[in-house]
Structures are given as structure tokens and as C-alpha cells.
PDB file of C-alpha atoms in Angstrom:
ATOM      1  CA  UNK C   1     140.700 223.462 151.215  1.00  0.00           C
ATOM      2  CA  UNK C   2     142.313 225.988 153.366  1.00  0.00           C
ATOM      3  CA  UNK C   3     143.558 223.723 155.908  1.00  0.00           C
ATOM      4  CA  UNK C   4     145.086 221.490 153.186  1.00  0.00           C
ATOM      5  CA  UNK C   5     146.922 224.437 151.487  1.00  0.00           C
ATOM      6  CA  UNK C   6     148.555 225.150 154.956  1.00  0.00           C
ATOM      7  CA  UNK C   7     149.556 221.451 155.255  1.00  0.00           C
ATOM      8  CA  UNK C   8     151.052 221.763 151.562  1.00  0.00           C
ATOM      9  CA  UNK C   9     152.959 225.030 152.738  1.00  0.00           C
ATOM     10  CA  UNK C  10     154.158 224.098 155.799  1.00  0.00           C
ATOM     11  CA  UNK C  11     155.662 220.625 154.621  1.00  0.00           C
ATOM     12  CA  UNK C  12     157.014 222.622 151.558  1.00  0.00           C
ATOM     13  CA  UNK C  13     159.321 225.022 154.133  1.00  0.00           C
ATOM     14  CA  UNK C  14     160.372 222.097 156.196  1.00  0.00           C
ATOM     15  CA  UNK C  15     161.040 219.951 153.169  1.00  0.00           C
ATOM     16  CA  UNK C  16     163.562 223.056 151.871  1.00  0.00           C
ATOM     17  CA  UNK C  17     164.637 223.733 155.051  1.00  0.00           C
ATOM     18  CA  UNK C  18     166.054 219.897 155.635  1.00  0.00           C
ATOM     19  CA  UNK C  19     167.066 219.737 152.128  1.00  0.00           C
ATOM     20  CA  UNK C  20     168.784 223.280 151.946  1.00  0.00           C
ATOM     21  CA  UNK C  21     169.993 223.408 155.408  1.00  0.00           C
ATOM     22  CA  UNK C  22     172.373 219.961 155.164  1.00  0.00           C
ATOM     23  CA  UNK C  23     170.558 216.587 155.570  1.00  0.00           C
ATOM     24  CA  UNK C  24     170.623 215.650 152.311  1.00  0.00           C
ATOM     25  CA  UNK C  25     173.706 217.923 151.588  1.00  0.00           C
ATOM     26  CA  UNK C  26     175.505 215.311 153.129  1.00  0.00           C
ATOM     27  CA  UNK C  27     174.564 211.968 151.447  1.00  0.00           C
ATOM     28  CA  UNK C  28     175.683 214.538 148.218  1.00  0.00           C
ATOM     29  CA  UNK C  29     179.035 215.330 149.921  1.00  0.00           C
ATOM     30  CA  UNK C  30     181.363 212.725 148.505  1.00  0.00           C
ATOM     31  CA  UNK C  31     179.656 212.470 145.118  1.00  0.00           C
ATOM     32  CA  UNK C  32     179.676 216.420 144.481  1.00  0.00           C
ATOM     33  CA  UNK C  33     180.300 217.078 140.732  1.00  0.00           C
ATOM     34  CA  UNK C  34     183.617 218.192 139.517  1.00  0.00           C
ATOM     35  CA  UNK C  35     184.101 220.334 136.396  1.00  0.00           C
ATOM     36  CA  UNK C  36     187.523 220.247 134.723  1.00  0.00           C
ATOM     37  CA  UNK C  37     189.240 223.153 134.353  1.00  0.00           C
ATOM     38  CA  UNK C  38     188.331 224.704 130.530  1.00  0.00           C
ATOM     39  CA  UNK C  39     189.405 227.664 129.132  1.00  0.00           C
ATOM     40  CA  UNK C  40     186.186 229.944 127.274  1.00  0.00           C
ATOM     41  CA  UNK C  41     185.897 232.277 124.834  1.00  0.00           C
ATOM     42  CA  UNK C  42     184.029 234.941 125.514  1.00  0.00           C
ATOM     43  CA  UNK C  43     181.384 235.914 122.843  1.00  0.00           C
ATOM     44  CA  UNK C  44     181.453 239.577 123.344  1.00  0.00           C
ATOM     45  CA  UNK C  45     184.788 240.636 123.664  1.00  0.00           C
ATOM     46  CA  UNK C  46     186.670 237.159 122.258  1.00  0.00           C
ATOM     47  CA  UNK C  47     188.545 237.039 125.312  1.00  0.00           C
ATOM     48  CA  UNK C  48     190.314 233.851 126.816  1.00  0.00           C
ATOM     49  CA  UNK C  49     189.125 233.504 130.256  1.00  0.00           C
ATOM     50  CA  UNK C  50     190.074 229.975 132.119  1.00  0.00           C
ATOM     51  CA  UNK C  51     187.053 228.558 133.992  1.00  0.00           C
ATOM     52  CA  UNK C  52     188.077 227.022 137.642  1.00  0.00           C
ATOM     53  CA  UNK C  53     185.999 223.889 138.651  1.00  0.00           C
ATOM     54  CA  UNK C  54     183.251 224.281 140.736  1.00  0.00           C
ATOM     55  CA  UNK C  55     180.964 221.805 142.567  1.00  0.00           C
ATOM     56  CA  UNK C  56     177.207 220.942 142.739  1.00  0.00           C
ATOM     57  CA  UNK C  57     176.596 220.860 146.143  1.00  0.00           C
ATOM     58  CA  UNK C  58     173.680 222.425 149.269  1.00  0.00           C
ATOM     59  CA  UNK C  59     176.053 223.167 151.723  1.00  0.00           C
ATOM     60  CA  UNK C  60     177.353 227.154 151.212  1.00  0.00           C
ATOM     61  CA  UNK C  61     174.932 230.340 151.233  1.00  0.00           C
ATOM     62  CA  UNK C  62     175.724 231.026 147.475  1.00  0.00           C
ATOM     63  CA  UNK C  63     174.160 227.524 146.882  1.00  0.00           C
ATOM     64  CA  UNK C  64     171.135 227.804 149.291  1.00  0.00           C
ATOM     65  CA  UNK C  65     169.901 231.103 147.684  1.00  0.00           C
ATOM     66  CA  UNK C  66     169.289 229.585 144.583  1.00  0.00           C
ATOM     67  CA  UNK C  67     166.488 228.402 146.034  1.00  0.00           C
ATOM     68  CA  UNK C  68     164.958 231.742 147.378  1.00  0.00           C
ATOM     69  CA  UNK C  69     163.110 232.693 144.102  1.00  0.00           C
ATOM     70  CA  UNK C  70     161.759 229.782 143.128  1.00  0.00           C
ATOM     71  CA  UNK C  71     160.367 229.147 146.732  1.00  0.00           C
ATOM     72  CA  UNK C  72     158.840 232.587 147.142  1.00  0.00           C
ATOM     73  CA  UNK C  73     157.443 231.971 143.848  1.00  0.00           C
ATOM     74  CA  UNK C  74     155.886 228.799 144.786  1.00  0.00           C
ATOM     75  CA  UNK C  75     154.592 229.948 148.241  1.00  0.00           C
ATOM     76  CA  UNK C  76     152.980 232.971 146.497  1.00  0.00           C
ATOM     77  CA  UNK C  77     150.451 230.402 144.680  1.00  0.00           C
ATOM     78  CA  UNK C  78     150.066 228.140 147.464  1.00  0.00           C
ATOM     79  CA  UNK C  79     149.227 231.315 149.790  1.00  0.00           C
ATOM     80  CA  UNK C  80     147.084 233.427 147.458  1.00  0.00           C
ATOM     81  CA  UNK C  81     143.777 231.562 148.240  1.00  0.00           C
ATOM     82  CA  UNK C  82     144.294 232.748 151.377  1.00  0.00           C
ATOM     83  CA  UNK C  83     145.240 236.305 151.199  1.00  0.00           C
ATOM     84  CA  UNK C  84     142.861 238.522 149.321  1.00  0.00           C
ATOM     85  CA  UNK C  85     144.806 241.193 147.766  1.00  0.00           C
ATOM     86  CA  UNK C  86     146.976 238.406 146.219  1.00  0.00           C
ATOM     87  CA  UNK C  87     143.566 236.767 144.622  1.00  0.00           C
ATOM     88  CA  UNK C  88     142.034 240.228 143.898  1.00  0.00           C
ATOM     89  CA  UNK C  89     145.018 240.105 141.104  1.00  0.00           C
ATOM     90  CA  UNK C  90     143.780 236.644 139.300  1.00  0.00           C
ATOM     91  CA  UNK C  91     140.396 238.409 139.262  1.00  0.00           C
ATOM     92  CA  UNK C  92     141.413 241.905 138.341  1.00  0.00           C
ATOM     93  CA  UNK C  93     143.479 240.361 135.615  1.00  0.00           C
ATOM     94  CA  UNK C  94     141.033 237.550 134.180  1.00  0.00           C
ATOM     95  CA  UNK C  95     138.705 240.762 133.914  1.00  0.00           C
ATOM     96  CA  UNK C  96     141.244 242.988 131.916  1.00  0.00           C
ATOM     97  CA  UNK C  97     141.538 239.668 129.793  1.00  0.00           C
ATOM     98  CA  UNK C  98     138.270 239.504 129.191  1.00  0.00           C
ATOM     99  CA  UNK C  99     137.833 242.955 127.878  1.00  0.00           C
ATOM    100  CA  UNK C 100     141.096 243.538 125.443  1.00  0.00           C
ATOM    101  CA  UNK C 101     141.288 239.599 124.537  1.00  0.00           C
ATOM    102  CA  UNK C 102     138.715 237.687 122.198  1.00  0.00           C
ATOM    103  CA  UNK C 103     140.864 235.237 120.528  1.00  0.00           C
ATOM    104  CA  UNK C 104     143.127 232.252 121.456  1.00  0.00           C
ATOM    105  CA  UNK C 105     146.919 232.507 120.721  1.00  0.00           C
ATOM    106  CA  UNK C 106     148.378 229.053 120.199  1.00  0.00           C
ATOM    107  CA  UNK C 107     151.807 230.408 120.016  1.00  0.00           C
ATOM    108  CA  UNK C 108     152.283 229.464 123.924  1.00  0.00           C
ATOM    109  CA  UNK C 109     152.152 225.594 122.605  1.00  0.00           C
ATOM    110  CA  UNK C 110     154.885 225.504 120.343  1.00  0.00           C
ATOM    111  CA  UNK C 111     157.571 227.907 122.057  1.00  0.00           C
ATOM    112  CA  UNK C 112     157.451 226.361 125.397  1.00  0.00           C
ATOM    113  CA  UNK C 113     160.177 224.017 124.171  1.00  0.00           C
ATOM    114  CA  UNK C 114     162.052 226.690 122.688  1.00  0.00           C
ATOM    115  CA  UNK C 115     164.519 227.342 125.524  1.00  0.00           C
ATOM    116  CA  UNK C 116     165.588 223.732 125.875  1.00  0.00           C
ATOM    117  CA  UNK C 117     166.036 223.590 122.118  1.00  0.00           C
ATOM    118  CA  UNK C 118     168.515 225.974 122.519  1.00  0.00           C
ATOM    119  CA  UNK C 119     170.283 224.187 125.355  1.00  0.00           C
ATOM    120  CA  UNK C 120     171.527 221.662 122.534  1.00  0.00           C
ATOM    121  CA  UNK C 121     171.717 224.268 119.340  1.00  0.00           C
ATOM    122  CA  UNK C 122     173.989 227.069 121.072  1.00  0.00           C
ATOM    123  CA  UNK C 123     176.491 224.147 120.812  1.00  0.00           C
ATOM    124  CA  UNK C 124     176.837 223.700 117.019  1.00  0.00           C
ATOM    125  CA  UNK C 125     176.999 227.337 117.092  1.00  0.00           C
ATOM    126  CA  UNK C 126     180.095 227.449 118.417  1.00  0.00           C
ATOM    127  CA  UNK C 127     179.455 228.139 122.419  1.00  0.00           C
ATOM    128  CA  UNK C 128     180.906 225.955 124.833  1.00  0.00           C
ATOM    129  CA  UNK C 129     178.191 224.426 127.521  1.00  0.00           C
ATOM    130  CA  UNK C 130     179.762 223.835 130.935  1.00  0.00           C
ATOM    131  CA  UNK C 131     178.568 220.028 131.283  1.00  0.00           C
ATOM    132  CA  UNK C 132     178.728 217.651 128.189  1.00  0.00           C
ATOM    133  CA  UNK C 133     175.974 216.514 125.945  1.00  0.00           C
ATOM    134  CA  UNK C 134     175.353 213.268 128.397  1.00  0.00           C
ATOM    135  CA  UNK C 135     175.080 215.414 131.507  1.00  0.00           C
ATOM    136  CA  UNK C 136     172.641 217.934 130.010  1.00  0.00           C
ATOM    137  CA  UNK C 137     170.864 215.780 129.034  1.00  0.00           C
ATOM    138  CA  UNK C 138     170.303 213.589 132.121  1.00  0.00           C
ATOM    139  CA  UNK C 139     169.691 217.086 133.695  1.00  0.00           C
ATOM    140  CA  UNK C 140     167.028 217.756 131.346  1.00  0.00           C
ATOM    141  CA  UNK C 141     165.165 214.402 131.721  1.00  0.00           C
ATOM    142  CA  UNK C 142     165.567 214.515 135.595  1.00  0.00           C
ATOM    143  CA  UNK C 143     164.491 217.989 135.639  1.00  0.00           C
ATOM    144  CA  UNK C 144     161.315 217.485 133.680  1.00  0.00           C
ATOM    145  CA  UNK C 145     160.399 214.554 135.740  1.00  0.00           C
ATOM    146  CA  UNK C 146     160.412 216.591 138.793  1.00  0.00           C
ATOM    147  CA  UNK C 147     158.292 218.947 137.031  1.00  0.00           C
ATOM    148  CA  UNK C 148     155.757 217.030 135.346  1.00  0.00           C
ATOM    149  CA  UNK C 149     155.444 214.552 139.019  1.00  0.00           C
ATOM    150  CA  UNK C 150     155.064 217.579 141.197  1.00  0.00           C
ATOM    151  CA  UNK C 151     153.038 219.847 138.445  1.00  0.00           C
ATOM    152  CA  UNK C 152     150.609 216.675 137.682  1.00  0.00           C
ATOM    153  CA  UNK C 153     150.081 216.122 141.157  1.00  0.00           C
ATOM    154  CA  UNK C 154     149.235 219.774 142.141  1.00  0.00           C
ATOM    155  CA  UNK C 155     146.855 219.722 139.353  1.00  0.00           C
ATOM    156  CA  UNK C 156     144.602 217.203 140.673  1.00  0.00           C
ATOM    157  CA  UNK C 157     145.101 218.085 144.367  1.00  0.00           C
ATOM    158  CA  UNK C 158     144.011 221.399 144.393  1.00  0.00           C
ATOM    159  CA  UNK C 159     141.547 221.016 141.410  1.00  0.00           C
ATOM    160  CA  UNK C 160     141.497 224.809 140.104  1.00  0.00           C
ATOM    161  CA  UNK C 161     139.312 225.856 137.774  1.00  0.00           C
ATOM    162  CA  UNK C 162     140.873 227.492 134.800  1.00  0.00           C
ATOM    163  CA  UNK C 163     139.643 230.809 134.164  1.00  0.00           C
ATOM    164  CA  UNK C 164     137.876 230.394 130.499  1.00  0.00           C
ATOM    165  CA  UNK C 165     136.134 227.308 132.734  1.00  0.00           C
ATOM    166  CA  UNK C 166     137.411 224.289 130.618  1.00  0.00           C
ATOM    167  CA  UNK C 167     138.516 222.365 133.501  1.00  0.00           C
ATOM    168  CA  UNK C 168     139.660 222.194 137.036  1.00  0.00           C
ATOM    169  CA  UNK C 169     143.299 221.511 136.301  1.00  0.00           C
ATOM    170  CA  UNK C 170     144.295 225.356 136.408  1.00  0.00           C
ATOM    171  CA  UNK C 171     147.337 225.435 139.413  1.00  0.00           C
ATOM    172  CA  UNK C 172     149.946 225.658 138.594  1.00  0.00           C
ATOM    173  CA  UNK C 173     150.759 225.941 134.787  1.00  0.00           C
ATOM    174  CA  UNK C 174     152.286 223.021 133.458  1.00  0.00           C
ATOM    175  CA  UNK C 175     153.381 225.110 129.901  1.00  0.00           C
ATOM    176  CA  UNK C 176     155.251 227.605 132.177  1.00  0.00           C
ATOM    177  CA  UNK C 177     156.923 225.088 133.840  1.00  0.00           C
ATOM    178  CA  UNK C 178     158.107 223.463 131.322  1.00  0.00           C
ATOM    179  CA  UNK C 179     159.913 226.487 129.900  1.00  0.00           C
ATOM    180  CA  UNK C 180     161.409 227.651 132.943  1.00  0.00           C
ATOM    181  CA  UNK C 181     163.169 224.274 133.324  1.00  0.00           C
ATOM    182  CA  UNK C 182     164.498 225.002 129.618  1.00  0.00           C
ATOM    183  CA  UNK C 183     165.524 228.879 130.510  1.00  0.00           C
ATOM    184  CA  UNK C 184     167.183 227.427 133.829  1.00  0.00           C
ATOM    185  CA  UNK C 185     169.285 224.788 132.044  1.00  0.00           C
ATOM    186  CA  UNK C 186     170.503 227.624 129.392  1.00  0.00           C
ATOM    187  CA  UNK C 187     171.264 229.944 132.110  1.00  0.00           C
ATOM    188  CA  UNK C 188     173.845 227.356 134.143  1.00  0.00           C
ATOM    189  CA  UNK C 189     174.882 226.230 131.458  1.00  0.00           C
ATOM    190  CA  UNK C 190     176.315 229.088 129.107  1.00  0.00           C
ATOM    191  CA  UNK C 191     176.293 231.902 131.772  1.00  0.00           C
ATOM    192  CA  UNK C 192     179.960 231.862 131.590  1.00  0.00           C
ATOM    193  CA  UNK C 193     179.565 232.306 127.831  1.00  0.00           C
ATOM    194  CA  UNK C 194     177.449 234.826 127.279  1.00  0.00           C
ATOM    195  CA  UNK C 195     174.860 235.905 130.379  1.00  0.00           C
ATOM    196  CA  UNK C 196     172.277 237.391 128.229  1.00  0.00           C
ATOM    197  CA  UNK C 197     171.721 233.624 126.348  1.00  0.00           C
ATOM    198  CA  UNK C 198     169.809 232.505 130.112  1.00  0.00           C
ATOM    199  CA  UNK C 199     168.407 236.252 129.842  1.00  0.00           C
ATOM    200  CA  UNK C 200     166.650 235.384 126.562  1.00  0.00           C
ATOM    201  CA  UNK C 201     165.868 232.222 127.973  1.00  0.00           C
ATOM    202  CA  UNK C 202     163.643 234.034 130.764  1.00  0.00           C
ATOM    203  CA  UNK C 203     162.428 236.310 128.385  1.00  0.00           C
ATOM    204  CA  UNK C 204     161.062 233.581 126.119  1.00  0.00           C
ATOM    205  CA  UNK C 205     159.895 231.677 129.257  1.00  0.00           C
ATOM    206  CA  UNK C 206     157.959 234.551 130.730  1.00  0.00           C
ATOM    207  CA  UNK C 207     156.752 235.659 127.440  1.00  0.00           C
ATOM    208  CA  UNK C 208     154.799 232.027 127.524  1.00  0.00           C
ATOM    209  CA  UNK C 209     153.278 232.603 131.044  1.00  0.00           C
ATOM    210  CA  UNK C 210     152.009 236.049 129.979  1.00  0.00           C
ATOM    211  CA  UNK C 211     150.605 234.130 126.813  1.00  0.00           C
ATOM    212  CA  UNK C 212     148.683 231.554 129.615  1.00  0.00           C
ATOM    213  CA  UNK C 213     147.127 234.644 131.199  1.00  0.00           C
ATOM    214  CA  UNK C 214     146.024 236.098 127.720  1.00  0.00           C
ATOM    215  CA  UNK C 215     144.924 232.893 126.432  1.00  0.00           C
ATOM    216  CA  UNK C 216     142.518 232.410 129.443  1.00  0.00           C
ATOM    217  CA  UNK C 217     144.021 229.247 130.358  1.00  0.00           C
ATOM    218  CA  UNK C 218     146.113 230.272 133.832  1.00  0.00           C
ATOM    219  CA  UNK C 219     145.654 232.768 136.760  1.00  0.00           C
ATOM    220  CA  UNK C 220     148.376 234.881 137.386  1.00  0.00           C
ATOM    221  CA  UNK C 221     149.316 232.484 140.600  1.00  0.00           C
ATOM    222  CA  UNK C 222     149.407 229.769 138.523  1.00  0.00           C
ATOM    223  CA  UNK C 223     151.976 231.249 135.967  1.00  0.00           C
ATOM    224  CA  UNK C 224     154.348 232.481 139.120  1.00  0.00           C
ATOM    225  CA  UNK C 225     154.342 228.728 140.974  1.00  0.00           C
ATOM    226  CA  UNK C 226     154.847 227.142 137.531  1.00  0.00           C
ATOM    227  CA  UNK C 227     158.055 229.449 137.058  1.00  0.00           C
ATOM    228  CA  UNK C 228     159.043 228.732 140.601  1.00  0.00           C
ATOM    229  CA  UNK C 229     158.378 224.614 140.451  1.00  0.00           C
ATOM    230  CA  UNK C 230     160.226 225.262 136.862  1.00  0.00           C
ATOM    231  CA  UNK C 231     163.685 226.198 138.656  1.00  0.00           C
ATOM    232  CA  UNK C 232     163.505 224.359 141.827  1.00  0.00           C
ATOM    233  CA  UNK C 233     163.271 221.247 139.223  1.00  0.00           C
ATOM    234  CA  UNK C 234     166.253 222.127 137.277  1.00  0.00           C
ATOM    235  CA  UNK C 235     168.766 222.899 140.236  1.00  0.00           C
ATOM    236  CA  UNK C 236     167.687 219.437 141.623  1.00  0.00           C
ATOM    237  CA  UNK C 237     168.533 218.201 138.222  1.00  0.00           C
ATOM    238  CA  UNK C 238     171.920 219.307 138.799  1.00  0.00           C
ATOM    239  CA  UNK C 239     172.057 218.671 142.684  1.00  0.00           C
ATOM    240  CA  UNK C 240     171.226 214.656 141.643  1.00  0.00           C
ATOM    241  CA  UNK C 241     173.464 214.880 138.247  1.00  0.00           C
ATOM    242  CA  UNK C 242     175.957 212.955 140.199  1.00  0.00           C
ATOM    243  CA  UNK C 243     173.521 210.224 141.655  1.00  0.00           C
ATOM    244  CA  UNK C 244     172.610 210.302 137.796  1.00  0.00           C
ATOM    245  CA  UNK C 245     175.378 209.288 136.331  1.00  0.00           C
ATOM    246  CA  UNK C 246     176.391 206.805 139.099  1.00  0.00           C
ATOM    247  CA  UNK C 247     173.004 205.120 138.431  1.00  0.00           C
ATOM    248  CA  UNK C 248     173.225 204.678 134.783  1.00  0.00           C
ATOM    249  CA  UNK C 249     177.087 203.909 135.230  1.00  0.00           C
ATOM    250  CA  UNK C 250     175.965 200.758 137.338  1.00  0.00           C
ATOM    251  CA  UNK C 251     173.417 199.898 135.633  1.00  0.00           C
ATOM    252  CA  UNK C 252     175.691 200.155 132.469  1.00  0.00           C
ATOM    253  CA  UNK C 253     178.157 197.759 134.030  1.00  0.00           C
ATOM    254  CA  UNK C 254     175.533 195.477 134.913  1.00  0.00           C
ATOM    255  CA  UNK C 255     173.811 195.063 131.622  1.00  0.00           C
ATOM    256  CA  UNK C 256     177.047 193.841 130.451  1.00  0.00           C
ATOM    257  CA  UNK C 257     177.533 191.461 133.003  1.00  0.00           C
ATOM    258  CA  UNK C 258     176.287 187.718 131.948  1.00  0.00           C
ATOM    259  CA  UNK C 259     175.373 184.415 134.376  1.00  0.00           C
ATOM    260  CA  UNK C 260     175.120 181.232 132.152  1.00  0.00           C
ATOM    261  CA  UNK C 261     174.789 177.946 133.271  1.00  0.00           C
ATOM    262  CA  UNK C 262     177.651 175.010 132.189  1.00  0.00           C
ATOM    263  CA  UNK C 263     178.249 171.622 132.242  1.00  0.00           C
ATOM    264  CA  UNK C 264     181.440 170.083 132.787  1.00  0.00           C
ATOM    265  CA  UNK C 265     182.473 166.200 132.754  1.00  0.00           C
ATOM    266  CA  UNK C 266     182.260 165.647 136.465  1.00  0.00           C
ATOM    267  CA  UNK C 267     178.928 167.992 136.890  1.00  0.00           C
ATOM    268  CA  UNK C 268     177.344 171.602 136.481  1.00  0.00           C
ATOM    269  CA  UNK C 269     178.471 174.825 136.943  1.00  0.00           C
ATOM    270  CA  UNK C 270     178.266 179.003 137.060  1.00  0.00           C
ATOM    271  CA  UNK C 271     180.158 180.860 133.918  1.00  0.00           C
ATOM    272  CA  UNK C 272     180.221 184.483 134.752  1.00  0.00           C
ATOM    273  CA  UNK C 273     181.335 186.949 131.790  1.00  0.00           C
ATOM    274  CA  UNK C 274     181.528 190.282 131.241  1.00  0.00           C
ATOM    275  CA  UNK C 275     180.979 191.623 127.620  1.00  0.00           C
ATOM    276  CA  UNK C 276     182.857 195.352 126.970  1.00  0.00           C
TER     277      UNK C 276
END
């Protein structure tokens, strides 16, 4: 198990290292995502401010370091077996648990959704989201593929048990995950707004990886990588936003695209028509 938690670390730095550091920056280079130029209100002190357009892209230091935190977070759970003043503090905290806690608190089921709830409400309440209902919500499904692929498949890799014993599908937690993609997606996408909306997003997203730990369900390690897988989802969500939308575009124009077969006097033939 050791040796295959090394493997899993060392191919995770080299995968972000080619990723961050330009390979793939460059297929992105020509389809980078342009934001028109907007003018915002701002919430707190109803201010005009005029919003320049920026770009999606891996190729500047501003861009790579959103990728810091949610890989230290991420290598902290994949190294903790290893080190043991890092597992000492699943332990130390399952056995706090155990002594203050005696019931289940369901609340961490229902709330996980709550941040990307409000990545569609905050709209009809008058804020203005910097990408349009389509492209949120192509981020959001791309983002929570990522994170259900590479949360499922961690799960029955490394076949932790969870700490009240019910299974051995502990690391990392899937419920914490889940609301860190939702808390991400609120913070790019009103930040300009208001900044404390993604604040409350983190709050509430935190809040249900403390609620993990109480319930008995997660080990502190687990709660921290399923933050970190949470957010390195969501900002490839909006890296591949553009390969996104070019994909359903095509596929778009296909579906409307029709071959039919035709027969003519002096033999057969190809009709092709396109239906708008």
C-alpha cells in the first residue's frame, strides 16, 4: 500500500507539473475563453465598475497558483499514511469524536448541494454571474464529472475504512467534494460582485466536512483531499469550458444535419439537408 500511494503521488506532481507548466496550455491557446466587456454593480457600495475581459488559460503565474491549494490539499491525504504526526490527527480526532459525539447529524446530506444552488439563485436576485446560464452550467456538469471519476476511483483504490467501520470507502470524502466544486463555481463566478458570496460558499462547504468528521463517516485527511479534488475539478471545468462549448456546438450542427437517400428518373442519389 505504501509503494502504491508513492506511485499515486508522484504521477499526481508530474501530471500538474505538465498540465500547469504548458503542454496542455497550448492545445488551450487558441480556444482561450473571452469575456465581453460588462459593466457591474457593486452590491456594497452600488458602484458602477466596468469589468475588462479576461481569459481561461495555464500559461501565467496568477493562473498556475490556483492550483497550489488544492494540490497541497490533495498531497496531504495521499501522504498522511505515511507520515505519522499527520495520521496521529485522524486518530486523535476520531477519539475526541467518540467522546463529545453520540448521535448522527444528517444535515451534511442535504446542504452539500447548497453552494451550487446558489450558483443559479444569486441570479434572480439581482447579481450578475460572469459566464451565462449555458456556461455555468457546462462548468458545473464537467466539474462534477471530474469529481465523482477521480473521487469514485480513489475510493476503491485505496479501500479506507471509515472510521464508525461501515465500509472501506472512507478516502477521500465524496460529500466534501461535492460542495467545494459548488463554493468554487460561486467564488469565480460572483467574486467581482460581492467577494464574501464565494466566502459563504467555503464556509458552508467546510461546515459539511467538519459535519463528516462529527458524523464518524470521514478522517480528517479525507475531508482536506475531498476539498482539494473539489477545486482542482472546478478550475478544469473552466480550463475545458471552451473545448465544452466547441463540442456541443458541433455536435449541435451535426444533429441538424440530414443524409437521405433519392431516386431520380435516370437513377439514385445523396440529398443532404440541413434543418435550422
Amino acid at each position: 500500500m505504501r509503494n502504491l500511494i508513492l506511485i499515486i503521488l508522484y504521477a499526481l506532481i508530474g501530471l500538474l507539473d505538465n498540465f500547469a507548466f504548458g503542454r496542455i496550455a497550448e492545445s488551450l491557446e487558441k480556444d482561450t475563453l473571452l469575456v465581453p466587456t460588462v459593466v457591474r454593480r457593486n452590491v456594497l457600495t452600488d458602484e458602477r465598475i466596468s469589468i475588462k475581459p479576461h481569459t481561461d488559460t495555464i500559461g501565467d503565474d496568477a493562473e498556475i497558483s490556483r492550483f497550489a491549494i488544492p494540490s497541497v490539499l490533495i498531497g496531504y491525504g495521499l501522504v498522511t499514511p505515511l507520515i505519522p504526526g499527520l495520521k496521529n490527527i485522524d486518530y486523535s480526532t476520531k477519539r475526541m469524536v467518540n467522546r463529545h459525539i453520540h448521535r448522527r447529524m444528517r444535515i451534511d446530506d442535504f446542504i452539500q448541494y447548497a453552494p451550487s444552488v446558489g450558483v443559479y439563485a444569486l441570479e434572480f436576485a439581482g447579481l450578475t454571474p460572469t459566464h451565462n446560464l449555458k456556461q455555468r452550467t457546462l462548468v458545473m456538469a464537467t466539474s462534477h464529472l471530474l469529481m465523482g471519476a477521480v473521487v469514485q476511483g480513489m475510493k476503491h483504490s485505496f479501500k479506507v475504512q471509515r472510521p464508525d467501520g461501515s465500509n472501506y470507502k472512507s478516502f477521500p470524502s465524496g460529500h466534501t467534494a461535492t460542495a467545494f466544486v459548488g463554493a468554487h463555481i460561486l467564488h469565480r463566478e460572483y467574486k467581482d460582485e460581492c467577494p464574501w458570496i464565494g466566502v459563504a460558499g467555503y464556509a458552508v462547504a467546510t461546515t459539511i466536512g467538519i459535519f463528516r468528521v462529527l458524523n464518524k463517516k470521514h478522517w480528517v485527511s479525507d475531508v482536506l483531499t475531498g476539498a482539494g479534488i473539489g477545486i482542482l475539478s472546478t478550475e478544469m471545468g473552466y480550463l475545458l469550458l471552451p473545448k465544452v462549448e466547441n463540442w456541443f456546438r458541433t455536435a449541435s450542427i451535426a444533429k441538424g444535419v440530414k443524409i437521405q437517400r433519392v431516386s431520380y428518373e435516370d437513377g439514385d442519389g445523396v440529398r443532404l439537408t440541413y434543418k435550422f
